[in-house]
Short mmCIF file of C-alpha atoms and ligand atoms in Angstrom, two decimals:
data_model
loop_
_atom_site.label_atom_id
_atom_site.label_comp_id
_atom_site.label_asym_id
_atom_site.label_seq_id
_atom_site.Cartn_x
_atom_site.Cartn_y
_atom_site.Cartn_z
CA UNK M 14 -21.77 0.78 14.09
CA UNK M 15 -23.88 -1.82 11.71
CA UNK M 16 -25.03 -4.91 13.35
CA UNK M 17 -21.85 -6.84 12.97
CA UNK M 18 -23.36 -10.27 12.79
CA UNK M 19 -24.39 -12.40 9.81
CA UNK M 20 -25.64 -16.06 9.22
CA UNK M 21 -23.37 -16.80 6.60
CA UNK M 22 -25.29 -19.79 5.57
CA UNK M 23 -23.55 -20.48 2.17
CA UNK M 24 -24.94 -23.72 0.50
CA UNK M 25 -25.60 -26.21 3.30
CA UNK M 26 -21.79 -26.42 4.16
CA UNK M 27 -20.91 -23.67 6.51
CA UNK M 28 -22.42 -21.43 8.90
CA UNK M 29 -20.55 -18.64 10.43
CA UNK M 30 -21.10 -15.36 12.62
CA UNK M 31 -19.22 -12.38 11.67
CA UNK M 32 -18.72 -10.18 14.70
CA UNK M 33 -15.78 -8.04 16.22
CA UNK M 34 -12.86 -9.55 17.72
CA UNK M 35 -12.52 -9.64 21.25
CA UNK M 36 -9.33 -8.88 23.31
CA UNK M 37 -9.38 -12.71 24.02
CA UNK M 38 -9.10 -13.33 20.33
CA UNK M 39 -6.23 -11.47 19.27
CA UNK M 40 -3.58 -14.36 19.55
CA UNK M 41 -6.08 -17.00 17.84
CA UNK M 42 -7.05 -14.43 14.80
CA UNK M 43 -3.46 -13.66 14.09
CA UNK M 44 -2.39 -17.06 14.02
CA UNK M 45 -5.30 -17.68 11.64
CA UNK M 46 -4.00 -14.94 9.43
CA UNK M 47 -0.57 -16.06 9.41
CA UNK M 48 -1.51 -19.80 8.48
CA UNK M 49 -3.59 -18.30 5.82
CA UNK M 50 -0.78 -16.34 4.41
CA UNK M 51 1.83 -19.36 4.97
CA UNK M 52 3.78 -17.22 7.42
CA UNK M 53 6.04 -18.83 10.14
CA UNK M 54 4.21 -19.42 13.42
CA UNK M 55 4.86 -16.71 15.81
CA UNK M 56 6.10 -17.87 19.16
CA UNK M 57 4.94 -16.56 22.40
CA UNK M 58 8.00 -14.52 23.17
CA UNK M 59 7.74 -12.60 19.69
CA UNK M 60 3.89 -12.29 20.47
CA UNK M 61 4.65 -10.79 23.79
CA UNK M 62 6.61 -7.96 22.25
CA UNK M 63 5.08 -7.20 18.97
CA UNK M 64 1.29 -8.59 19.54
CA UNK M 65 0.64 -4.64 20.51
CA UNK M 66 0.64 -4.17 16.69
CA UNK M 67 -2.51 -6.43 16.39
CA UNK M 68 -5.12 -4.73 18.57
CA UNK M 69 -8.60 -5.65 18.78
CA UNK M 70 -9.74 -2.65 17.40
CA UNK M 71 -11.12 -2.61 13.97
CA UNK M 72 -10.93 -6.28 13.34
CA UNK M 73 -14.00 -8.27 12.42
CA UNK M 74 -13.63 -12.17 12.49
CA UNK M 75 -15.70 -14.96 11.01
CA UNK M 76 -16.56 -17.70 13.54
CA UNK M 77 -17.81 -21.28 13.83
CA UNK M 78 -19.07 -21.50 17.26
CA UNK M 79 -16.09 -19.82 19.30
CA UNK M 80 -13.64 -20.93 16.45
CA UNK M 81 -12.14 -17.94 14.45
CA UNK M 82 -12.35 -19.28 10.55
CA UNK M 83 -11.70 -15.65 8.97
CA UNK M 84 -10.51 -12.39 9.74
CA UNK M 85 -10.76 -8.98 8.25
CA UNK M 86 -8.66 -6.31 10.28
CA UNK M 87 -7.60 -2.54 9.46
CA UNK M 88 -6.29 0.36 11.09
CA UNK M 89 -7.20 3.83 10.70
CA UNK M 90 -4.67 6.18 9.11
CA UNK M 91 -4.80 9.02 6.78
CA UNK M 92 -3.82 9.32 2.93
CA UNK M 93 -2.22 12.18 0.84
CA UNK M 94 -4.63 12.93 -2.28
CA UNK M 95 -3.71 14.84 -5.29
CA UNK M 96 -3.60 18.40 -4.55
CA UNK M 97 -1.79 17.87 -1.07
CA UNK M 98 -4.91 17.11 0.93
CA UNK M 99 -4.89 14.51 3.47
CA UNK M 100 -8.11 12.36 4.29
CA UNK M 101 -8.82 9.74 6.82
CA UNK M 102 -8.69 6.31 5.54
CA UNK M 103 -9.19 2.58 6.60
CA UNK M 104 -5.98 0.56 6.04
CA UNK M 105 -6.94 -3.01 5.48
CA UNK M 106 -3.84 -5.06 6.94
CA UNK M 107 -4.79 -8.71 7.53
CA UNK M 108 -7.15 -10.59 5.48
CA UNK M 109 -7.30 -14.32 5.58
CA UNK M 110 -9.83 -17.44 5.58
CA UNK M 111 -8.80 -20.84 6.84
CA UNK M 112 -7.88 -22.95 4.16
CA UNK M 113 -10.81 -25.37 4.69
CA UNK M 114 -13.31 -22.85 4.64
CA UNK M 115 -12.57 -20.83 1.61
CA UNK M 116 -15.07 -20.15 -1.36
CA UNK M 117 -18.26 -20.22 0.78
CA UNK M 118 -18.63 -16.54 0.95
CA UNK M 119 -16.91 -15.92 4.42
CA UNK M 120 -14.67 -12.94 2.68
CA UNK M 121 -17.57 -11.71 1.08
CA UNK M 122 -19.32 -11.30 4.43
CA UNK M 123 -16.56 -9.89 6.32
CA UNK M 124 -15.94 -7.14 3.50
CA UNK M 125 -19.48 -6.56 3.85
CA UNK M 126 -19.47 -5.86 7.49
CA UNK M 127 -15.91 -4.25 7.37
CA UNK M 128 -16.99 -1.77 4.58
CA UNK M 129 -20.22 -0.96 6.71
CA UNK M 130 -18.21 -0.41 9.54
CA UNK M 131 -15.71 2.00 7.80
CA UNK M 132 -18.73 4.09 6.12
CA UNK M 133 -20.53 4.31 9.54
CA UNK M 134 -17.25 5.84 11.10
CA UNK M 135 -17.14 8.34 8.57
CA UNK M 136 -13.88 7.44 6.65
CA UNK M 137 -14.16 8.49 3.16
CA UNK M 138 -11.52 5.93 1.66
CA UNK M 139 -10.07 2.22 2.43
CA UNK M 140 -6.98 1.03 1.10
CA UNK M 141 -4.93 -2.06 1.02
CA UNK M 142 -2.50 -4.22 -0.66
CA UNK M 143 -3.54 -7.39 -2.25
CA UNK M 144 -1.98 -10.66 -1.97
CA UNK M 145 -3.72 -11.66 -5.54
CA UNK M 146 -4.95 -8.79 -7.77
CA UNK M 147 -8.33 -10.96 -8.32
CA UNK M 148 -9.82 -10.48 -4.80
CA UNK M 149 -10.75 -6.97 -4.45
CA UNK M 150 -12.56 -5.62 -7.32
CA UNK M 151 -15.68 -7.23 -6.43
CA UNK M 152 -15.94 -5.33 -3.16
CA UNK M 153 -15.32 -1.81 -4.92
CA UNK M 154 -11.06 -1.73 -4.60
CA UNK M 155 -9.25 -0.44 -7.61
CA UNK M 156 -5.62 -0.57 -8.48
CA UNK M 157 -4.90 2.85 -7.57
CA UNK M 158 -1.03 2.98 -7.49
CA UNK M 159 1.46 1.04 -9.29
CA UNK M 160 5.01 0.23 -8.22
CA UNK M 161 8.11 -1.17 -9.93
CA UNK M 162 10.64 -3.57 -9.10
CA UNK M 163 14.22 -2.77 -10.33
CA UNK M 164 17.46 -4.30 -10.10
CA UNK M 165 20.58 -2.40 -10.37
CA UNK M 166 23.58 -3.96 -11.62
CA UNK M 167 26.90 -3.53 -9.56
CA UNK M 168 29.46 -2.55 -9.73
CA UNK M 169 28.73 -1.55 -13.55
CA UNK M 170 26.02 1.15 -12.35
CA UNK M 171 27.27 4.69 -12.35
CA UNK M 172 25.65 7.85 -11.51
CA UNK M 173 25.60 10.14 -14.35
CA UNK M 174 27.99 13.37 -13.67
CA UNK M 175 25.03 15.95 -13.57
CA UNK M 176 23.06 13.83 -10.78
CA UNK M 177 23.02 16.50 -7.88
CA UNK M 178 25.54 16.12 -5.43
CA UNK M 179 25.06 17.64 -1.98
CA UNK M 180 24.37 16.61 1.55
CA UNK M 181 25.70 13.58 3.61
CA UNK M 182 24.70 10.16 4.36
CA UNK M 183 25.09 8.64 7.74
CA UNK M 184 24.50 5.30 9.09
CA UNK M 185 22.16 4.91 12.09
CA UNK M 186 22.58 2.60 14.97
CA UNK M 187 19.91 0.24 15.48
CA UNK M 188 18.50 2.43 18.70
CA UNK M 189 18.45 5.32 16.47
CA UNK M 190 17.06 4.04 13.60
CA UNK M 191 14.05 2.91 16.11
CA UNK M 192 14.05 6.84 17.50
CA UNK M 193 14.53 8.98 14.35
CA UNK M 194 12.93 7.08 11.46
CA UNK M 195 9.23 7.59 12.44
CA UNK M 196 9.41 11.61 13.06
CA UNK M 197 11.36 11.81 9.77
CA UNK M 198 8.72 9.94 7.68
CA UNK M 199 5.95 11.68 9.12
CA UNK M 200 8.04 15.01 7.81
CA UNK M 201 8.59 14.06 4.41
CA UNK M 202 5.94 11.73 3.43
CA UNK M 203 3.58 13.87 1.25
CA UNK M 204 3.13 12.25 -2.16
CA UNK M 205 -0.39 11.40 -3.30
CA UNK M 206 -0.72 7.65 -2.20
CA UNK M 207 1.23 8.01 0.96
CA UNK M 208 -0.36 6.89 4.15
CA UNK M 209 0.37 7.86 7.87
CA UNK M 210 2.07 5.29 9.69
CA UNK M 211 0.56 5.02 13.05
CA UNK M 212 2.40 3.93 16.38
CA UNK M 213 1.00 0.62 15.94
CA UNK M 214 2.78 0.21 12.54
CA UNK M 215 6.15 0.74 13.74
CA UNK M 216 7.03 -2.23 16.10
CA UNK M 217 6.56 -4.98 13.63
CA UNK M 218 7.13 -3.38 10.34
CA UNK M 219 10.21 -1.22 11.28
CA UNK M 220 11.59 -1.91 14.88
CA UNK M 221 11.64 -5.59 14.32
CA UNK M 222 13.97 -5.21 11.44
CA UNK M 223 15.95 -2.22 11.85
CA UNK M 224 16.19 -2.35 15.54
CA UNK M 225 18.49 -3.89 17.81
CA UNK M 226 17.15 -7.42 17.39
CA UNK M 227 17.15 -6.96 13.55
CA UNK M 228 19.73 -7.15 10.75
CA UNK M 229 18.66 -4.24 8.27
CA UNK M 230 20.66 -1.06 7.59
CA UNK M 231 19.39 2.48 8.03
CA UNK M 232 20.99 5.34 6.67
CA UNK M 233 19.74 8.74 6.59
CA UNK M 234 20.60 11.50 4.23
CA UNK M 235 21.15 15.10 5.33
CA UNK M 236 20.93 18.24 3.39
CA UNK M 237 21.24 22.15 4.30
CA UNK M 238 17.77 21.87 6.23
CA UNK M 239 18.78 18.65 8.16
CA UNK M 240 17.62 15.17 7.50
CA UNK M 241 15.81 14.70 4.24
CA UNK M 242 15.53 11.24 3.41
CA UNK M 243 16.29 7.62 4.83
CA UNK M 244 16.96 4.04 3.51
CA UNK M 245 16.13 0.85 5.05
CA UNK M 246 17.77 -2.16 3.55
CA UNK M 247 18.70 -5.92 4.03
CA UNK M 248 22.19 -7.62 2.92
CA UNK M 249 21.41 -10.84 1.27
CA UNK M 250 24.78 -12.83 0.80
CA UNK M 251 24.96 -14.80 -2.54
CA UNK M 252 28.24 -16.45 -1.72
CA UNK M 253 28.12 -20.26 -2.55
CA UNK M 254 30.95 -23.08 -3.18
CA UNK M 255 30.17 -22.39 -7.00
CA UNK M 256 30.40 -18.56 -6.56
CA UNK M 257 32.79 -17.83 -3.48
CA UNK M 258 33.26 -14.23 -4.77
CA UNK M 259 29.82 -13.33 -5.38
CA UNK M 260 28.81 -9.95 -4.06
CA UNK M 261 26.00 -9.30 -1.58
CA UNK M 262 22.62 -8.04 -2.89
CA UNK M 263 21.02 -5.14 -1.25
CA UNK M 264 17.35 -5.29 -0.86
CA UNK M 265 15.59 -1.90 -0.44
CA UNK M 266 12.97 -2.07 1.82
CA UNK M 267 12.07 1.59 2.48
CA UNK M 268 13.54 4.51 0.76
CA UNK M 269 12.11 8.08 1.16
CA UNK M 270 13.47 11.31 0.24
CA UNK M 271 12.06 14.74 0.46
CA UNK M 272 13.90 16.19 -2.94
CA UNK M 273 15.43 15.02 -5.91
CA UNK M 274 18.82 15.71 -4.38
CA UNK M 275 18.16 13.47 -1.29
CA UNK M 276 17.03 10.70 -3.22
CA UNK M 277 20.32 11.09 -5.18
CA UNK M 278 22.20 10.84 -2.36
CA UNK M 279 20.67 8.11 -1.05
CA UNK M 280 20.87 6.02 -4.24
CA UNK M 281 24.60 7.39 -4.70
CA UNK M 282 25.35 5.81 -1.19
CA UNK M 283 23.65 2.27 -2.16
CA UNK M 284 25.72 2.11 -5.27
CA UNK M 285 28.84 2.93 -3.53
CA UNK M 286 28.63 -0.20 -0.80
CA UNK M 287 31.48 -2.37 -1.62
CA UNK M 288 31.15 -6.09 -2.47
CA UNK M 289 27.85 -6.10 -3.69
CA UNK M 290 26.56 -7.45 -6.97
CA UNK M 291 23.16 -5.98 -7.23
CA UNK M 292 20.80 -3.51 -5.64
CA UNK M 293 17.02 -4.75 -5.66
CA UNK M 294 13.95 -2.49 -4.73
CA UNK M 295 10.50 -3.32 -5.17
CA UNK M 296 7.28 -1.44 -5.17
CA UNK M 297 9.20 1.79 -6.17
CA UNK M 298 7.41 4.97 -7.66
CA UNK M 299 7.09 4.18 -11.55
CA UNK M 300 8.32 7.60 -11.99
CA UNK M 301 11.50 7.30 -9.96
CA UNK M 302 14.10 8.46 -12.49
CA UNK M 303 16.85 5.87 -11.46
CA UNK M 304 17.93 4.83 -15.14
CA UNK M 305 17.99 8.32 -16.41
CA UNK M 306 20.30 9.14 -13.18
CA UNK M 307 22.74 6.27 -14.86
CA UNK M 308 25.53 6.59 -17.17
CA UNK M 309 24.16 3.69 -18.80
CA UNK M 310 20.29 3.19 -18.09
CA UNK M 311 20.50 -0.41 -19.08
CA UNK M 312 22.05 -0.88 -15.60
CA UNK M 313 18.85 -0.60 -13.92
CA UNK M 314 16.48 -3.15 -15.19
CA UNK M 315 12.56 -2.72 -14.50
CA UNK M 316 11.86 -6.43 -13.58
CA UNK M 317 7.97 -5.79 -12.95
CA UNK M 318 5.49 -2.97 -12.61
CA UNK M 319 2.54 -4.17 -10.16
CA UNK M 320 -0.18 -3.03 -8.27
CA UNK M 321 0.89 -1.35 -5.20
CA UNK M 322 -1.88 0.26 -3.51
CA UNK M 323 -5.84 -0.45 -4.03
CA UNK M 324 -8.21 2.10 -3.22
CA UNK M 325 -11.88 2.04 -2.29
CA UNK M 326 -13.88 5.10 -2.39
CA UNK M 327 -16.10 4.51 0.75
CA UNK M 328 -17.76 8.01 0.53
CA UNK M 329 -17.64 8.97 -3.23
CA UNK M 330 -18.84 12.76 -2.62
CA UNK M 331 -16.46 13.06 0.24
CA UNK M 332 -13.47 11.59 -1.68
CA UNK M 333 -13.93 13.45 -4.80
CA UNK M 334 -14.36 16.98 -2.98
CA UNK M 335 -11.23 16.38 -1.32
CA UNK M 336 -8.54 16.15 -4.18
CA UNK M 337 -7.98 18.90 -6.82
CA UNK M 338 -8.27 18.84 -10.46
CA UNK M 339 -6.45 20.35 -13.42
CA UNK M 340 -8.05 23.04 -15.81
CA UNK M 341 -10.64 21.64 -18.08
CA UNK M 342 -14.26 21.86 -18.39
CA UNK M 343 -16.10 19.72 -15.93
CA UNK M 344 -17.25 16.17 -16.35
CA UNK M 345 -20.32 14.16 -14.98
CA UNK M 346 -19.59 10.95 -13.71
CA UNK M 347 -22.21 8.18 -13.16
CA UNK M 348 -20.93 5.94 -10.31
CA UNK M 349 -22.37 2.54 -9.46
CA UNK M 350 -21.65 1.16 -6.11
CA UNK M 351 -23.22 -2.29 -5.33
CA UNK M 352 -22.18 -2.61 -1.81
CA UNK M 353 -22.81 0.85 -0.50
CA UNK M 354 -25.48 2.03 -2.86
CA UNK M 355 -25.70 5.48 -1.24
CA UNK M 356 -22.67 6.25 -3.44
CA UNK M 357 -24.57 5.45 -6.65
CA UNK M 358 -25.11 8.58 -8.53
CA UNK M 359 -24.02 11.28 -10.58
CA UNK M 360 -20.95 13.84 -9.90
CA UNK M 361 -19.72 16.82 -11.56
CA UNK M 362 -15.99 17.11 -11.24
CA UNK M 363 -14.23 20.43 -12.46
CA UNK M 364 -11.44 22.76 -11.44
CA UNK M 365 -13.59 24.10 -8.96
CA UNK M 366 -14.08 20.77 -6.99
CA UNK M 367 -17.01 18.12 -7.28
CA UNK M 368 -20.26 17.63 -6.15
CA UNK M 369 -23.39 15.73 -6.61
CA UNK M 370 -25.47 16.62 -9.55
CA UNK M 371 -28.83 15.76 -11.43
CA UNK M 372 -27.29 16.63 -14.99
CA UNK M 373 -26.65 13.78 -17.41
CA UNK M 374 -23.60 11.65 -17.30
CA UNK M 375 -20.58 11.85 -19.68
CA UNK M 376 -18.53 8.86 -18.16
CA UNK M 377 -20.20 5.68 -16.59
CA UNK M 378 -18.18 3.67 -14.18
CA UNK M 379 -18.13 1.18 -11.24
CA UNK M 380 -16.70 2.35 -7.89
CA UNK M 381 -13.65 0.06 -8.27
CA UNK M 382 -12.63 1.94 -11.59
CA UNK M 383 -13.41 5.44 -9.72
CA UNK M 384 -10.58 3.88 -7.37
CA UNK M 385 -8.30 3.56 -10.33
CA UNK M 386 -8.64 7.00 -11.69
CA UNK M 387 -8.74 8.68 -8.35
CA UNK M 388 -5.00 8.96 -7.72
CA UNK M 389 -4.18 9.88 -11.17
CA UNK M 390 -2.46 6.35 -12.07
CA UNK M 391 -4.86 5.58 -14.78
CA UNK M 392 -6.03 7.89 -17.46
CA UNK M 393 -9.89 7.93 -18.32
CA UNK M 394 -8.51 7.04 -22.18
CA UNK M 395 -6.95 4.08 -20.78
CA UNK M 396 -10.06 3.10 -18.66
CA UNK M 397 -12.29 3.76 -21.69
CA UNK M 398 -10.13 1.52 -23.77
CA UNK M 399 -10.02 -1.37 -21.18
CA UNK M 400 -13.67 -1.34 -21.38
CA UNK M 401 -13.90 0.07 -17.59
CA UNK M 402 -15.48 3.39 -18.60
CA UNK M 403 -18.34 3.87 -20.90
CA UNK M 404 -18.44 7.45 -22.77
CA UNK M 405 -20.26 8.56 -25.65
CA UNK M 406 -18.30 11.82 -26.30
CA UNK M 407 -14.49 11.36 -26.85
CA UNK M 408 -14.22 15.17 -25.99
CA UNK M 409 -15.65 14.30 -22.46
CA UNK M 410 -13.05 11.60 -21.87
CA UNK M 411 -10.19 13.90 -22.95
CA UNK M 412 -11.52 16.41 -20.34
CA UNK M 413 -11.57 13.66 -17.78
CA UNK M 414 -8.08 12.92 -18.85
CA UNK M 415 -7.18 16.38 -18.11
CA UNK M 416 -8.94 17.10 -14.86
CA UNK M 417 -7.69 13.85 -13.23
CA UNK M 418 -4.08 13.92 -14.41
CA UNK M 419 -1.11 14.52 -11.88
CA UNK M 420 2.37 15.53 -12.42
CA UNK M 421 3.96 12.75 -9.71
CA UNK M 422 2.60 9.27 -10.10
CA UNK M 423 0.87 8.44 -6.96
CA UNK M 424 2.69 5.97 -4.56
CA UNK M 425 2.19 4.22 -1.42
CA UNK M 426 5.63 2.93 -0.38
CA UNK M 427 4.57 1.53 3.06
CA UNK M 428 4.00 -2.25 3.68
CA UNK M 429 0.79 -2.96 5.45
C1 LIG N 513 -8.63 -14.47 -0.39
C2 LIG N 513 -9.21 -15.18 0.67
C3 LIG N 513 -9.50 -14.40 1.78
C4 LIG N 513 -10.68 -15.36 0.10
O1 LIG N 513 -11.62 -15.75 0.91
P1 LIG N 513 -13.02 -16.70 0.80
O2 LIG N 513 -13.95 -16.70 1.81
O3 LIG N 513 -12.77 -17.96 -0.15
O4 LIG N 513 -13.82 -15.76 -0.41
P2 LIG N 513 -15.37 -15.78 -0.92
O5 LIG N 513 -15.77 -17.06 -0.65
O6 LIG N 513 -16.35 -14.74 -0.04
O7 LIG N 513 -15.07 -15.47 -2.45
C5 LIG N 513 -15.78 -14.27 -3.06
C6 LIG N 513 -15.65 -14.09 -4.31
O8 LIG N 513 -14.14 -14.02 -4.63
C7 LIG N 513 -13.82 -15.26 -5.56
N1 LIG N 513 -12.28 -15.34 -4.93
C8 LIG N 513 -11.98 -15.30 -3.54
N2 LIG N 513 -10.58 -15.50 -3.44
C9 LIG N 513 -10.00 -15.56 -4.45
C10 LIG N 513 -8.89 -15.73 -5.09
N3 LIG N 513 -7.76 -15.90 -4.29
N4 LIG N 513 -8.63 -15.72 -6.51
C11 LIG N 513 -9.72 -15.85 -7.30
N5 LIG N 513 -10.82 -15.59 -7.10
C12 LIG N 513 -11.31 -15.48 -5.52
C13 LIG N 513 -14.47 -16.43 -5.38
O9 LIG N 513 -14.40 -17.21 -6.02
C14 LIG N 513 -15.65 -15.67 -5.12
O10 LIG N 513 -16.32 -15.63 -6.42
P3 LIG N 513 -17.69 -15.37 -6.71
O11 LIG N 513 -18.27 -14.52 -5.83
O12 LIG N 513 -17.72 -15.06 -8.31
O13 LIG N 513 -18.13 -16.87 -6.33
C15 LIG N 513 -8.77 -16.45 0.81
O14 LIG N 513 -8.86 -17.58 -0.29
C16 LIG N 513 -7.60 -16.62 1.71
O15 LIG N 513 -7.62 -16.80 2.80
N6 LIG N 513 -6.53 -16.60 0.70
C17 LIG N 513 -5.36 -16.61 1.56
C18 LIG N 513 -4.78 -15.57 2.12
C19 LIG N 513 -4.96 -14.17 1.29
O16 LIG N 513 -4.54 -14.15 0.07
N7 LIG N 513 -5.45 -13.38 1.80
C20 LIG N 513 -5.74 -11.79 1.23
C21 LIG N 513 -4.67 -10.83 1.74
S1 LIG N 513 -4.53 -9.66 0.78
#
């Protein structure tokens, strides 16, 4: 454990200490986070039920005296990487600084302490979703998996005749949704970029919405081998005095399927619900072939493609060694890491794996750009063109393209 205290005297304005959050400070740091994200205040009643999802473990606070002014929280999980390996990871799930103390280095100090802690505990990766894409690159995070927002027009959208039709969809009761979905997710979530959802994830992110007090709908697809996919969605009314007959919008919150057949079954179900004018889904996999599944692909409009998962290699050697690479001659990467300088060095990456090397570099990049390359979302060519990777020899860039490419686009698919 690093010494988690820093005197953050930035200019002459603010002094603060960064240290682990204690049990007694769980509520005040949670309220601070909520305020910084403009969330509604959590009542005592809600806190008594869901505060369990905000444990003191792995939380660092910035304090002015006893008063929290900043928070950086994470939970331990794992993540699937290309080739199917599963690596321990810190999922950064709550970051905020009080509005009257921003831009004085509070987050910078919190990130420094949090990353040192993650490294000291031996987790090779850290991941997060960013409220704003400009925040985390400076701390070594790269935009590693994208997600698309789609709107499917109802009732116009129809599935093509050749879309697989097999299996059954059944709606769950709220009690069943709480009981059955965690195990099902655990069984089927295997795409690179997907994270494990630990027990503390479920009460707030699923049970609150889909359980007895929630209003989300849950449906499960079953194939020949049992349950193999599920969808959680919310129904939002669009009726008004001006549009009394307007259908509702189904907003998909969570949709996971173990196979194309299960995915088709779930979308077939969503597109069959009556009195609906559109189905919306945010942060879907960029390669989900929904428009190709429709008779008229314009009925599935992609409204946005955004950063979904940000990834920070914390132990570059371990992270590079954990994924697989396609067949091509090796390349040598020269990686620079300002915050965790032990990572700075040369790494040979080839179909036989990855290791540190003293050989000359083919490609030079910062650790945040390695985060972009790691899951296969961005090609080396694109990153060279964007000026984020320097390379002398175009043949080395082509080899890096081949080595890092993945067939399925990486995708996280978990809110945290
Ligand atoms: C994002 C946030 C945590 C930043 O905290 P902070 O203490 O102001 O950050 P720092 O002072 O350490 O800033 C470090 C650097 O990042 C930049 N930066 C920080 N937040 C930024 C933002 N939202 N947009 C653009 N730049 C930002 C700062 O300008 C500074 O740049 P510099 O090093 O070139 O001077 C804070 O603004 C906040 O709480 N925002 C609302 C909640 C939120 O978005 N949380 C993140 C959830 S993922």
